[in-house]
Structures are given as structure tokens and as C-alpha cells.
mmCIF file of C-alpha atoms in Angstrom:
data_model
loop_
_atom_site.group_PDB
_atom_site.id
_atom_site.type_symbol
_atom_site.label_atom_id
_atom_site.label_comp_id
_atom_site.label_asym_id
_atom_site.label_seq_id
_atom_site.Cartn_x
_atom_site.Cartn_y
_atom_site.Cartn_z
ATOM 1 C CA UNK R 95 125.230 105.806 124.772
ATOM 2 C CA UNK R 96 128.503 107.249 126.866
ATOM 3 C CA UNK R 97 128.328 107.601 130.855
ATOM 4 C CA UNK R 98 131.161 108.376 132.950
ATOM 5 C CA UNK R 99 130.824 106.826 136.556
ATOM 6 C CA UNK R 100 132.670 108.781 139.709
ATOM 7 C CA UNK R 101 131.944 106.764 142.927
ATOM 8 C CA UNK R 102 133.449 109.293 145.371
ATOM 9 C CA UNK R 103 131.567 112.404 145.871
ATOM 10 C CA UNK R 104 133.709 113.537 148.522
ATOM 11 C CA UNK R 105 137.548 112.798 148.736
ATOM 12 C CA UNK R 106 139.495 113.939 152.202
ATOM 13 C CA UNK R 107 142.902 113.784 152.045
ATOM 14 C CA UNK R 108 145.884 115.343 154.754
ATOM 15 C CA UNK R 109 148.744 117.530 153.120
ATOM 16 C CA UNK R 110 151.771 115.192 151.608
ATOM 17 C CA UNK R 111 149.838 112.273 151.506
ATOM 18 C CA UNK R 112 148.648 110.053 148.214
ATOM 19 C CA UNK R 113 145.407 110.806 146.237
ATOM 20 C CA UNK R 114 143.810 108.760 143.838
ATOM 21 C CA UNK R 115 140.320 109.763 142.209
ATOM 22 C CA UNK R 116 138.555 107.219 140.557
ATOM 23 C CA UNK R 117 136.730 107.152 137.389
ATOM 24 C CA UNK R 118 134.920 104.849 135.162
ATOM 25 C CA UNK R 119 133.463 105.062 131.785
ATOM 26 C CA UNK R 120 130.982 103.170 129.521
ATOM 27 C CA UNK R 121 131.081 103.592 125.821
ATOM 28 C CA UNK R 122 131.147 101.073 123.018
ATOM 29 C CA UNK R 123 133.985 102.796 120.840
ATOM 30 C CA UNK R 124 137.279 104.610 121.343
ATOM 31 C CA UNK R 125 136.845 107.301 123.794
ATOM 32 C CA UNK R 126 139.284 110.274 124.622
ATOM 33 C CA UNK R 127 138.784 111.021 128.278
ATOM 34 C CA UNK R 128 139.961 114.171 130.178
ATOM 35 C CA UNK R 129 140.069 115.437 133.600
ATOM 36 C CA UNK R 130 138.705 119.100 134.824
ATOM 37 C CA UNK R 131 139.402 120.969 137.498
ATOM 38 C CA UNK R 132 136.968 123.375 139.139
ATOM 39 C CA UNK R 133 138.227 125.671 141.850
ATOM 40 C CA UNK R 134 135.937 127.341 144.099
ATOM 41 C CA UNK R 135 133.403 129.558 141.876
ATOM 42 C CA UNK R 136 135.663 129.081 139.054
ATOM 43 C CA UNK R 137 135.175 128.225 135.660
ATOM 44 C CA UNK R 138 136.372 124.789 134.909
ATOM 45 C CA UNK R 139 139.724 124.351 133.548
ATOM 46 C CA UNK R 140 140.929 121.241 131.864
ATOM 47 C CA UNK R 141 143.693 119.550 134.040
ATOM 48 C CA UNK R 142 144.252 116.458 131.645
ATOM 49 C CA UNK R 143 143.759 114.605 128.348
ATOM 50 C CA UNK R 144 144.831 110.970 128.106
ATOM 51 C CA UNK R 145 145.778 111.650 124.544
ATOM 52 C CA UNK R 146 148.656 113.936 125.842
ATOM 53 C CA UNK R 147 149.892 111.437 128.404
ATOM 54 C CA UNK R 148 151.275 114.713 129.973
ATOM 55 C CA UNK R 149 152.065 115.352 133.890
ATOM 56 C CA UNK R 150 149.720 118.522 135.144
ATOM 57 C CA UNK R 151 150.897 120.217 138.734
ATOM 58 C CA UNK R 152 152.133 116.759 139.583
ATOM 59 C CA UNK R 153 148.696 114.515 138.399
ATOM 60 C CA UNK R 154 148.743 112.018 136.737
ATOM 61 C CA UNK R 155 145.834 109.845 134.814
ATOM 62 C CA UNK R 156 146.345 106.122 132.568
ATOM 63 C CA UNK R 157 143.615 104.784 130.710
ATOM 64 C CA UNK R 158 142.884 101.264 131.563
ATOM 65 C CA UNK R 159 140.570 100.123 128.532
ATOM 66 C CA UNK R 160 140.013 96.622 129.875
ATOM 67 C CA UNK R 161 139.217 98.148 133.270
ATOM 68 C CA UNK R 162 137.377 100.808 131.559
ATOM 69 C CA UNK R 163 138.761 103.485 134.133
ATOM 70 C CA UNK R 164 140.695 106.539 133.990
ATOM 71 C CA UNK R 165 141.904 106.933 137.692
ATOM 72 C CA UNK R 166 143.420 110.388 138.025
ATOM 73 C CA UNK R 167 146.649 110.386 140.765
ATOM 74 C CA UNK R 168 148.819 112.238 142.658
ATOM 75 C CA UNK R 169 151.989 111.318 144.897
ATOM 76 C CA UNK R 170 151.854 114.235 147.394
ATOM 77 C CA UNK R 171 148.743 116.397 147.729
ATOM 78 C CA UNK R 172 148.643 119.968 148.084
ATOM 79 C CA UNK R 173 146.454 122.186 149.988
ATOM 80 C CA UNK R 174 146.149 123.908 146.355
ATOM 81 C CA UNK R 175 144.489 120.848 145.273
ATOM 82 C CA UNK R 176 141.565 121.485 147.002
ATOM 83 C CA UNK R 177 138.984 122.115 144.600
ATOM 84 C CA UNK R 178 136.037 119.851 142.461
ATOM 85 C CA UNK R 179 137.127 117.184 139.936
ATOM 86 C CA UNK R 180 135.245 116.128 136.904
ATOM 87 C CA UNK R 181 136.034 113.357 134.924
ATOM 88 C CA UNK R 182 134.814 113.755 130.897
ATOM 89 C CA UNK R 183 134.657 111.790 128.193
ATOM 90 C CA UNK R 184 133.747 112.433 124.272
ATOM 91 C CA UNK R 185 133.325 110.338 121.843
ATOM 92 C CA UNK R 186 131.654 109.631 118.385
ATOM 93 C CA UNK R 187 131.282 111.945 115.788
ATOM 94 C CA UNK R 188 129.229 114.278 117.532
ATOM 95 C CA UNK R 189 132.309 115.593 120.326
ATOM 96 C CA UNK R 190 129.856 115.721 122.987
ATOM 97 C CA UNK R 191 131.529 115.750 126.221
ATOM 98 C CA UNK R 192 129.710 113.740 129.271
ATOM 99 C CA UNK R 193 130.691 114.417 132.753
ATOM 100 C CA UNK R 194 130.507 112.532 135.974
ATOM 101 C CA UNK R 195 129.030 113.791 138.848
ATOM 102 C CA UNK R 196 132.867 114.816 140.282
ATOM 103 C CA UNK R 197 134.620 114.227 143.829
ATOM 104 C CA UNK R 198 135.347 117.035 145.929
ATOM 105 C CA UNK R 199 138.648 117.201 146.963
ATOM 106 C CA UNK R 200 139.848 118.152 150.118
ATOM 107 C CA UNK R 201 143.516 118.478 151.416
ATOM 108 C CA UNK R 202 143.686 119.655 154.957
ATOM 109 C CA UNK R 203 146.991 120.752 156.336
ATOM 110 C CA UNK B 184 142.016 136.347 123.352
ATOM 111 C CA UNK B 185 139.194 136.846 125.650
ATOM 112 C CA UNK B 186 138.709 133.148 125.109
ATOM 113 C CA UNK B 187 134.698 132.267 126.391
ATOM 114 C CA UNK B 188 132.585 135.291 127.580
ATOM 115 C CA UNK B 189 129.208 134.692 128.975
ATOM 116 C CA UNK B 190 127.171 137.172 130.072
ATOM 117 C CA UNK B 191 125.323 137.962 132.663
ATOM 118 C CA UNK B 192 127.213 136.601 135.395
ATOM 119 C CA UNK B 193 124.068 136.271 137.807
ATOM 120 C CA UNK B 194 120.561 137.058 137.141
ATOM 121 C CA UNK B 195 117.298 136.379 138.940
ATOM 122 C CA UNK B 196 114.361 136.177 136.962
ATOM 123 C CA UNK B 197 110.763 135.312 138.064
ATOM 124 C CA UNK B 198 108.475 132.046 137.094
ATOM 125 C CA UNK B 199 107.012 132.488 133.082
ATOM 126 C CA UNK B 200 110.307 135.690 132.070
ATOM 127 C CA UNK B 201 112.560 134.618 129.272
ATOM 128 C CA UNK B 202 115.592 135.813 128.783
ATOM 129 C CA UNK B 203 118.505 135.007 127.063
ATOM 130 C CA UNK B 204 122.392 133.982 127.895
ATOM 131 C CA UNK B 205 124.730 135.437 125.757
ATOM 132 C CA UNK B 206 128.121 133.156 125.003
ATOM 133 C CA UNK B 207 130.443 134.625 122.741
ATOM 134 C CA UNK B 208 133.999 132.666 121.760
ATOM 135 C CA UNK B 209 137.363 134.372 119.926
ATOM 136 C CA UNK B 210 139.281 131.227 119.202
ATOM 137 C CA UNK B 211 137.057 130.032 115.731
ATOM 138 C CA UNK B 212 135.863 127.298 117.614
ATOM 139 C CA UNK B 213 133.381 125.331 115.610
ATOM 140 C CA UNK B 214 131.951 122.843 118.827
ATOM 141 C CA UNK B 215 130.173 124.997 121.225
ATOM 142 C CA UNK B 216 127.649 124.088 124.138
ATOM 143 C CA UNK B 217 125.704 124.650 127.395
ATOM 144 C CA UNK B 218 125.564 123.144 130.073
ATOM 145 C CA UNK B 219 124.084 123.514 133.433
ATOM 146 C CA UNK B 220 125.817 122.596 136.510
ATOM 147 C CA UNK B 221 123.875 121.450 140.017
ATOM 148 C CA UNK B 222 124.556 120.192 143.356
ATOM 149 C CA UNK B 223 124.815 116.564 143.155
ATOM 150 C CA UNK B 224 124.372 116.165 139.600
ATOM 151 C CA UNK B 225 127.755 117.227 138.046
ATOM 152 C CA UNK B 226 127.770 119.062 134.853
ATOM 153 C CA UNK B 227 124.811 118.025 132.253
ATOM 154 C CA UNK B 228 124.627 118.896 128.675
ATOM 155 C CA UNK B 229 121.894 121.308 127.079
ATOM 156 C CA UNK B 230 122.161 122.264 123.733
ATOM 157 C CA UNK B 231 125.576 121.779 121.084
ATOM 158 C CA UNK B 232 126.673 122.961 117.608
ATOM 159 C CA UNK B 233 128.861 121.213 115.532
ATOM 160 C CA UNK B 234 129.040 124.534 113.419
ATOM 161 C CA UNK B 235 127.335 127.675 112.676
ATOM 162 C CA UNK B 236 123.735 126.371 111.943
ATOM 163 C CA UNK B 237 124.240 123.518 113.006
ATOM 164 C CA UNK B 238 122.702 122.918 116.578
ATOM 165 C CA UNK B 239 121.450 119.325 118.670
ATOM 166 C CA UNK B 240 119.870 118.815 121.866
ATOM 167 C CA UNK B 241 121.552 117.152 124.619
ATOM 168 C CA UNK B 242 120.615 115.529 127.670
ATOM 169 C CA UNK B 243 118.289 118.139 128.889
ATOM 170 C CA UNK B 244 116.696 120.317 126.714
ATOM 171 C CA UNK B 245 113.619 120.960 127.790
ATOM 172 C CA UNK B 246 112.854 124.757 128.637
ATOM 173 C CA UNK B 247 115.427 125.528 126.304
ATOM 174 C CA UNK B 248 116.215 126.792 122.803
ATOM 175 C CA UNK B 249 119.725 127.590 121.073
ATOM 176 C CA UNK B 250 120.976 128.763 117.456
ATOM 177 C CA UNK B 251 124.108 129.366 115.966
ATOM 178 C CA UNK B 252 124.028 131.437 113.182
ATOM 179 C CA UNK B 253 127.718 132.844 113.369
ATOM 180 C CA UNK B 254 131.054 130.770 114.464
ATOM 181 C CA UNK B 255 131.698 133.173 117.600
ATOM 182 C CA UNK B 256 127.919 133.383 119.170
ATOM 183 C CA UNK B 257 126.021 130.667 120.678
ATOM 184 C CA UNK B 258 123.092 132.068 122.674
ATOM 185 C CA UNK B 259 120.664 130.109 124.994
ATOM 186 C CA UNK B 260 117.236 130.950 125.262
ATOM 187 C CA UNK B 261 115.100 130.065 128.519
ATOM 188 C CA UNK B 262 111.240 130.151 126.891
ATOM 189 C CA UNK B 263 109.465 130.870 130.142
ATOM 190 C CA UNK B 264 111.711 130.287 133.099
ATOM 191 C CA UNK B 265 110.997 127.450 135.932
ATOM 192 C CA UNK B 266 112.271 127.432 139.225
ATOM 193 C CA UNK B 267 113.887 124.180 138.376
ATOM 194 C CA UNK B 268 115.826 126.263 135.958
ATOM 195 C CA UNK B 269 117.693 127.669 138.826
ATOM 196 C CA UNK B 270 121.234 126.293 138.557
ATOM 197 C CA UNK B 271 124.654 127.868 137.009
ATOM 198 C CA UNK B 272 125.154 127.984 133.127
ATOM 199 C CA UNK B 273 128.190 127.200 131.839
ATOM 200 C CA UNK B 274 129.276 127.591 127.594
ATOM 201 C CA UNK B 275 132.054 125.621 126.645
ATOM 202 C CA UNK B 276 133.941 125.815 123.596
ATOM 203 C CA UNK B 277 136.356 123.593 121.276
ATOM 204 C CA UNK B 278 138.085 123.688 117.857
ATOM 205 C CA UNK B 279 138.125 120.198 118.115
ATOM 206 C CA UNK B 280 136.480 118.241 120.828
ATOM 207 C CA UNK B 281 137.433 114.769 121.051
ATOM 208 C CA UNK B 282 141.177 115.790 120.949
ATOM 209 C CA UNK B 283 141.826 119.140 122.814
ATOM 210 C CA UNK B 284 139.058 119.519 124.807
ATOM 211 C CA UNK B 285 136.911 122.359 125.812
ATOM 212 C CA UNK B 286 137.064 125.647 126.878
ATOM 213 C CA UNK B 287 134.784 127.060 129.730
ATOM 214 C CA UNK B 288 133.492 130.234 130.339
ATOM 215 C CA UNK B 289 132.730 131.659 133.946
ATOM 216 C CA UNK B 290 129.195 130.560 134.161
ATOM 217 C CA UNK B 291 126.032 132.649 134.708
ATOM 218 C CA UNK B 292 124.225 131.959 138.313
ATOM 219 C CA UNK B 293 120.689 132.087 137.241
ATOM 220 C CA UNK B 294 118.067 132.159 140.089
ATOM 221 C CA UNK B 295 114.150 131.845 139.150
ATOM 222 C CA UNK B 296 111.597 132.159 142.182
#
């Protein structure tokens, strides 16, 4: 079974502060991990894929297989980063995507 | 490209009514899925399909039915609506879910009274 845990439902930081959204996963095989972002009442958008090791909108995420984590980080938060963030895992031949429960990030001015 | 298109955007149903939520994609994606989004629960997989003619159940399939007769369309049917099915429903598609991730539709906000 595959499971994704996002321990923080809410995270509030001030503009310019560093931000880290935590994600831990459970999967017996080799997972593919993603971060999705949902701005207020909009559709989910793919933010990052671990396989591409890219930085989008200043966010990065590193897969740590030893700690089974895929935390999302940004050194200097901006107000426009305020959104719901979902960590997701895909694994196996059926390509099902399993989501965590999400973390609502609020960046205060 | 329109991407993933969901209709309707909003719907109110009475308990016991049936309806179909439409989902269409024009990207020739093999994989399509339906999720429901509820506060504090994240997104939960209802049904998914790995190609035309092939569907399977997700985490919360009860009360829902799907079929995939074409690559483009993946409708979700509510057989007899219940208040517990009040939710926001998202359809998603992917060329290869493992590597490229899924593209999501804009959602259908369903209220069952």
C-alpha cells in the first residue's frame, strides 16, 4: 500500500521568511513523487516532480529515500505563494496517484 | 489544446437523483482518474483508467460508476446521490502518470440536498 503523510494542516510564515512543507511517504517499491499546488478555488497544478530535480517559482524538493521524505522548500516566501500544497506519490504499474491531505500555506505581509 | 475539460462546474442534486459528471481530454492521454476533494481529507481516488475499455476502483468507489469507451472521455456516474457525496470532483489525465504527473480539470462542485 502507498501512503503520503503531510503532518501540518496549516503553516503560516511572514513574507521573506524561509518555508518548508513536510511530506513523508510509505511505499515498498521505488516511488515517483510530486508536489501539486492549488490556489484559491482553482484547479490543481503540478509544481514539482522529483525526477526532474528542477526549481519552480523558487521551490525545490529533494527525495530522501533513507528518511522517506520529500519536503518542499523555499528560502524566501512571497505572498503569492499562499495556497494549498499537496504531496503525491505514484508507484507500480497502475500509475495511481495517492495524495496527502494537504498543507495550507499562508504568507503574511 | 483545451487540456482537461469538466462539465458542469456546479450542480445541485436531490437525494436519490442520478447524474453524470463529464470529463474530456484532448491530449491523447492514456491514464485518467476521478478524485473527490473534501476538507481535511485531501484528494481521494474514486476510479481510474489506464486506457480505453479498462477501468478499476480507487479508494472510495462506492456509489460511483465509470466507463471508458474512448481515449478522450471518462464520465463519472452517480447512481443514487446521497448527501455524503457532496464534494468537489476533479478529473485528471496523464500520458504516463509515473513520470509526467497528472493534468487536472477545473472541478465540479456538487451539492446533494
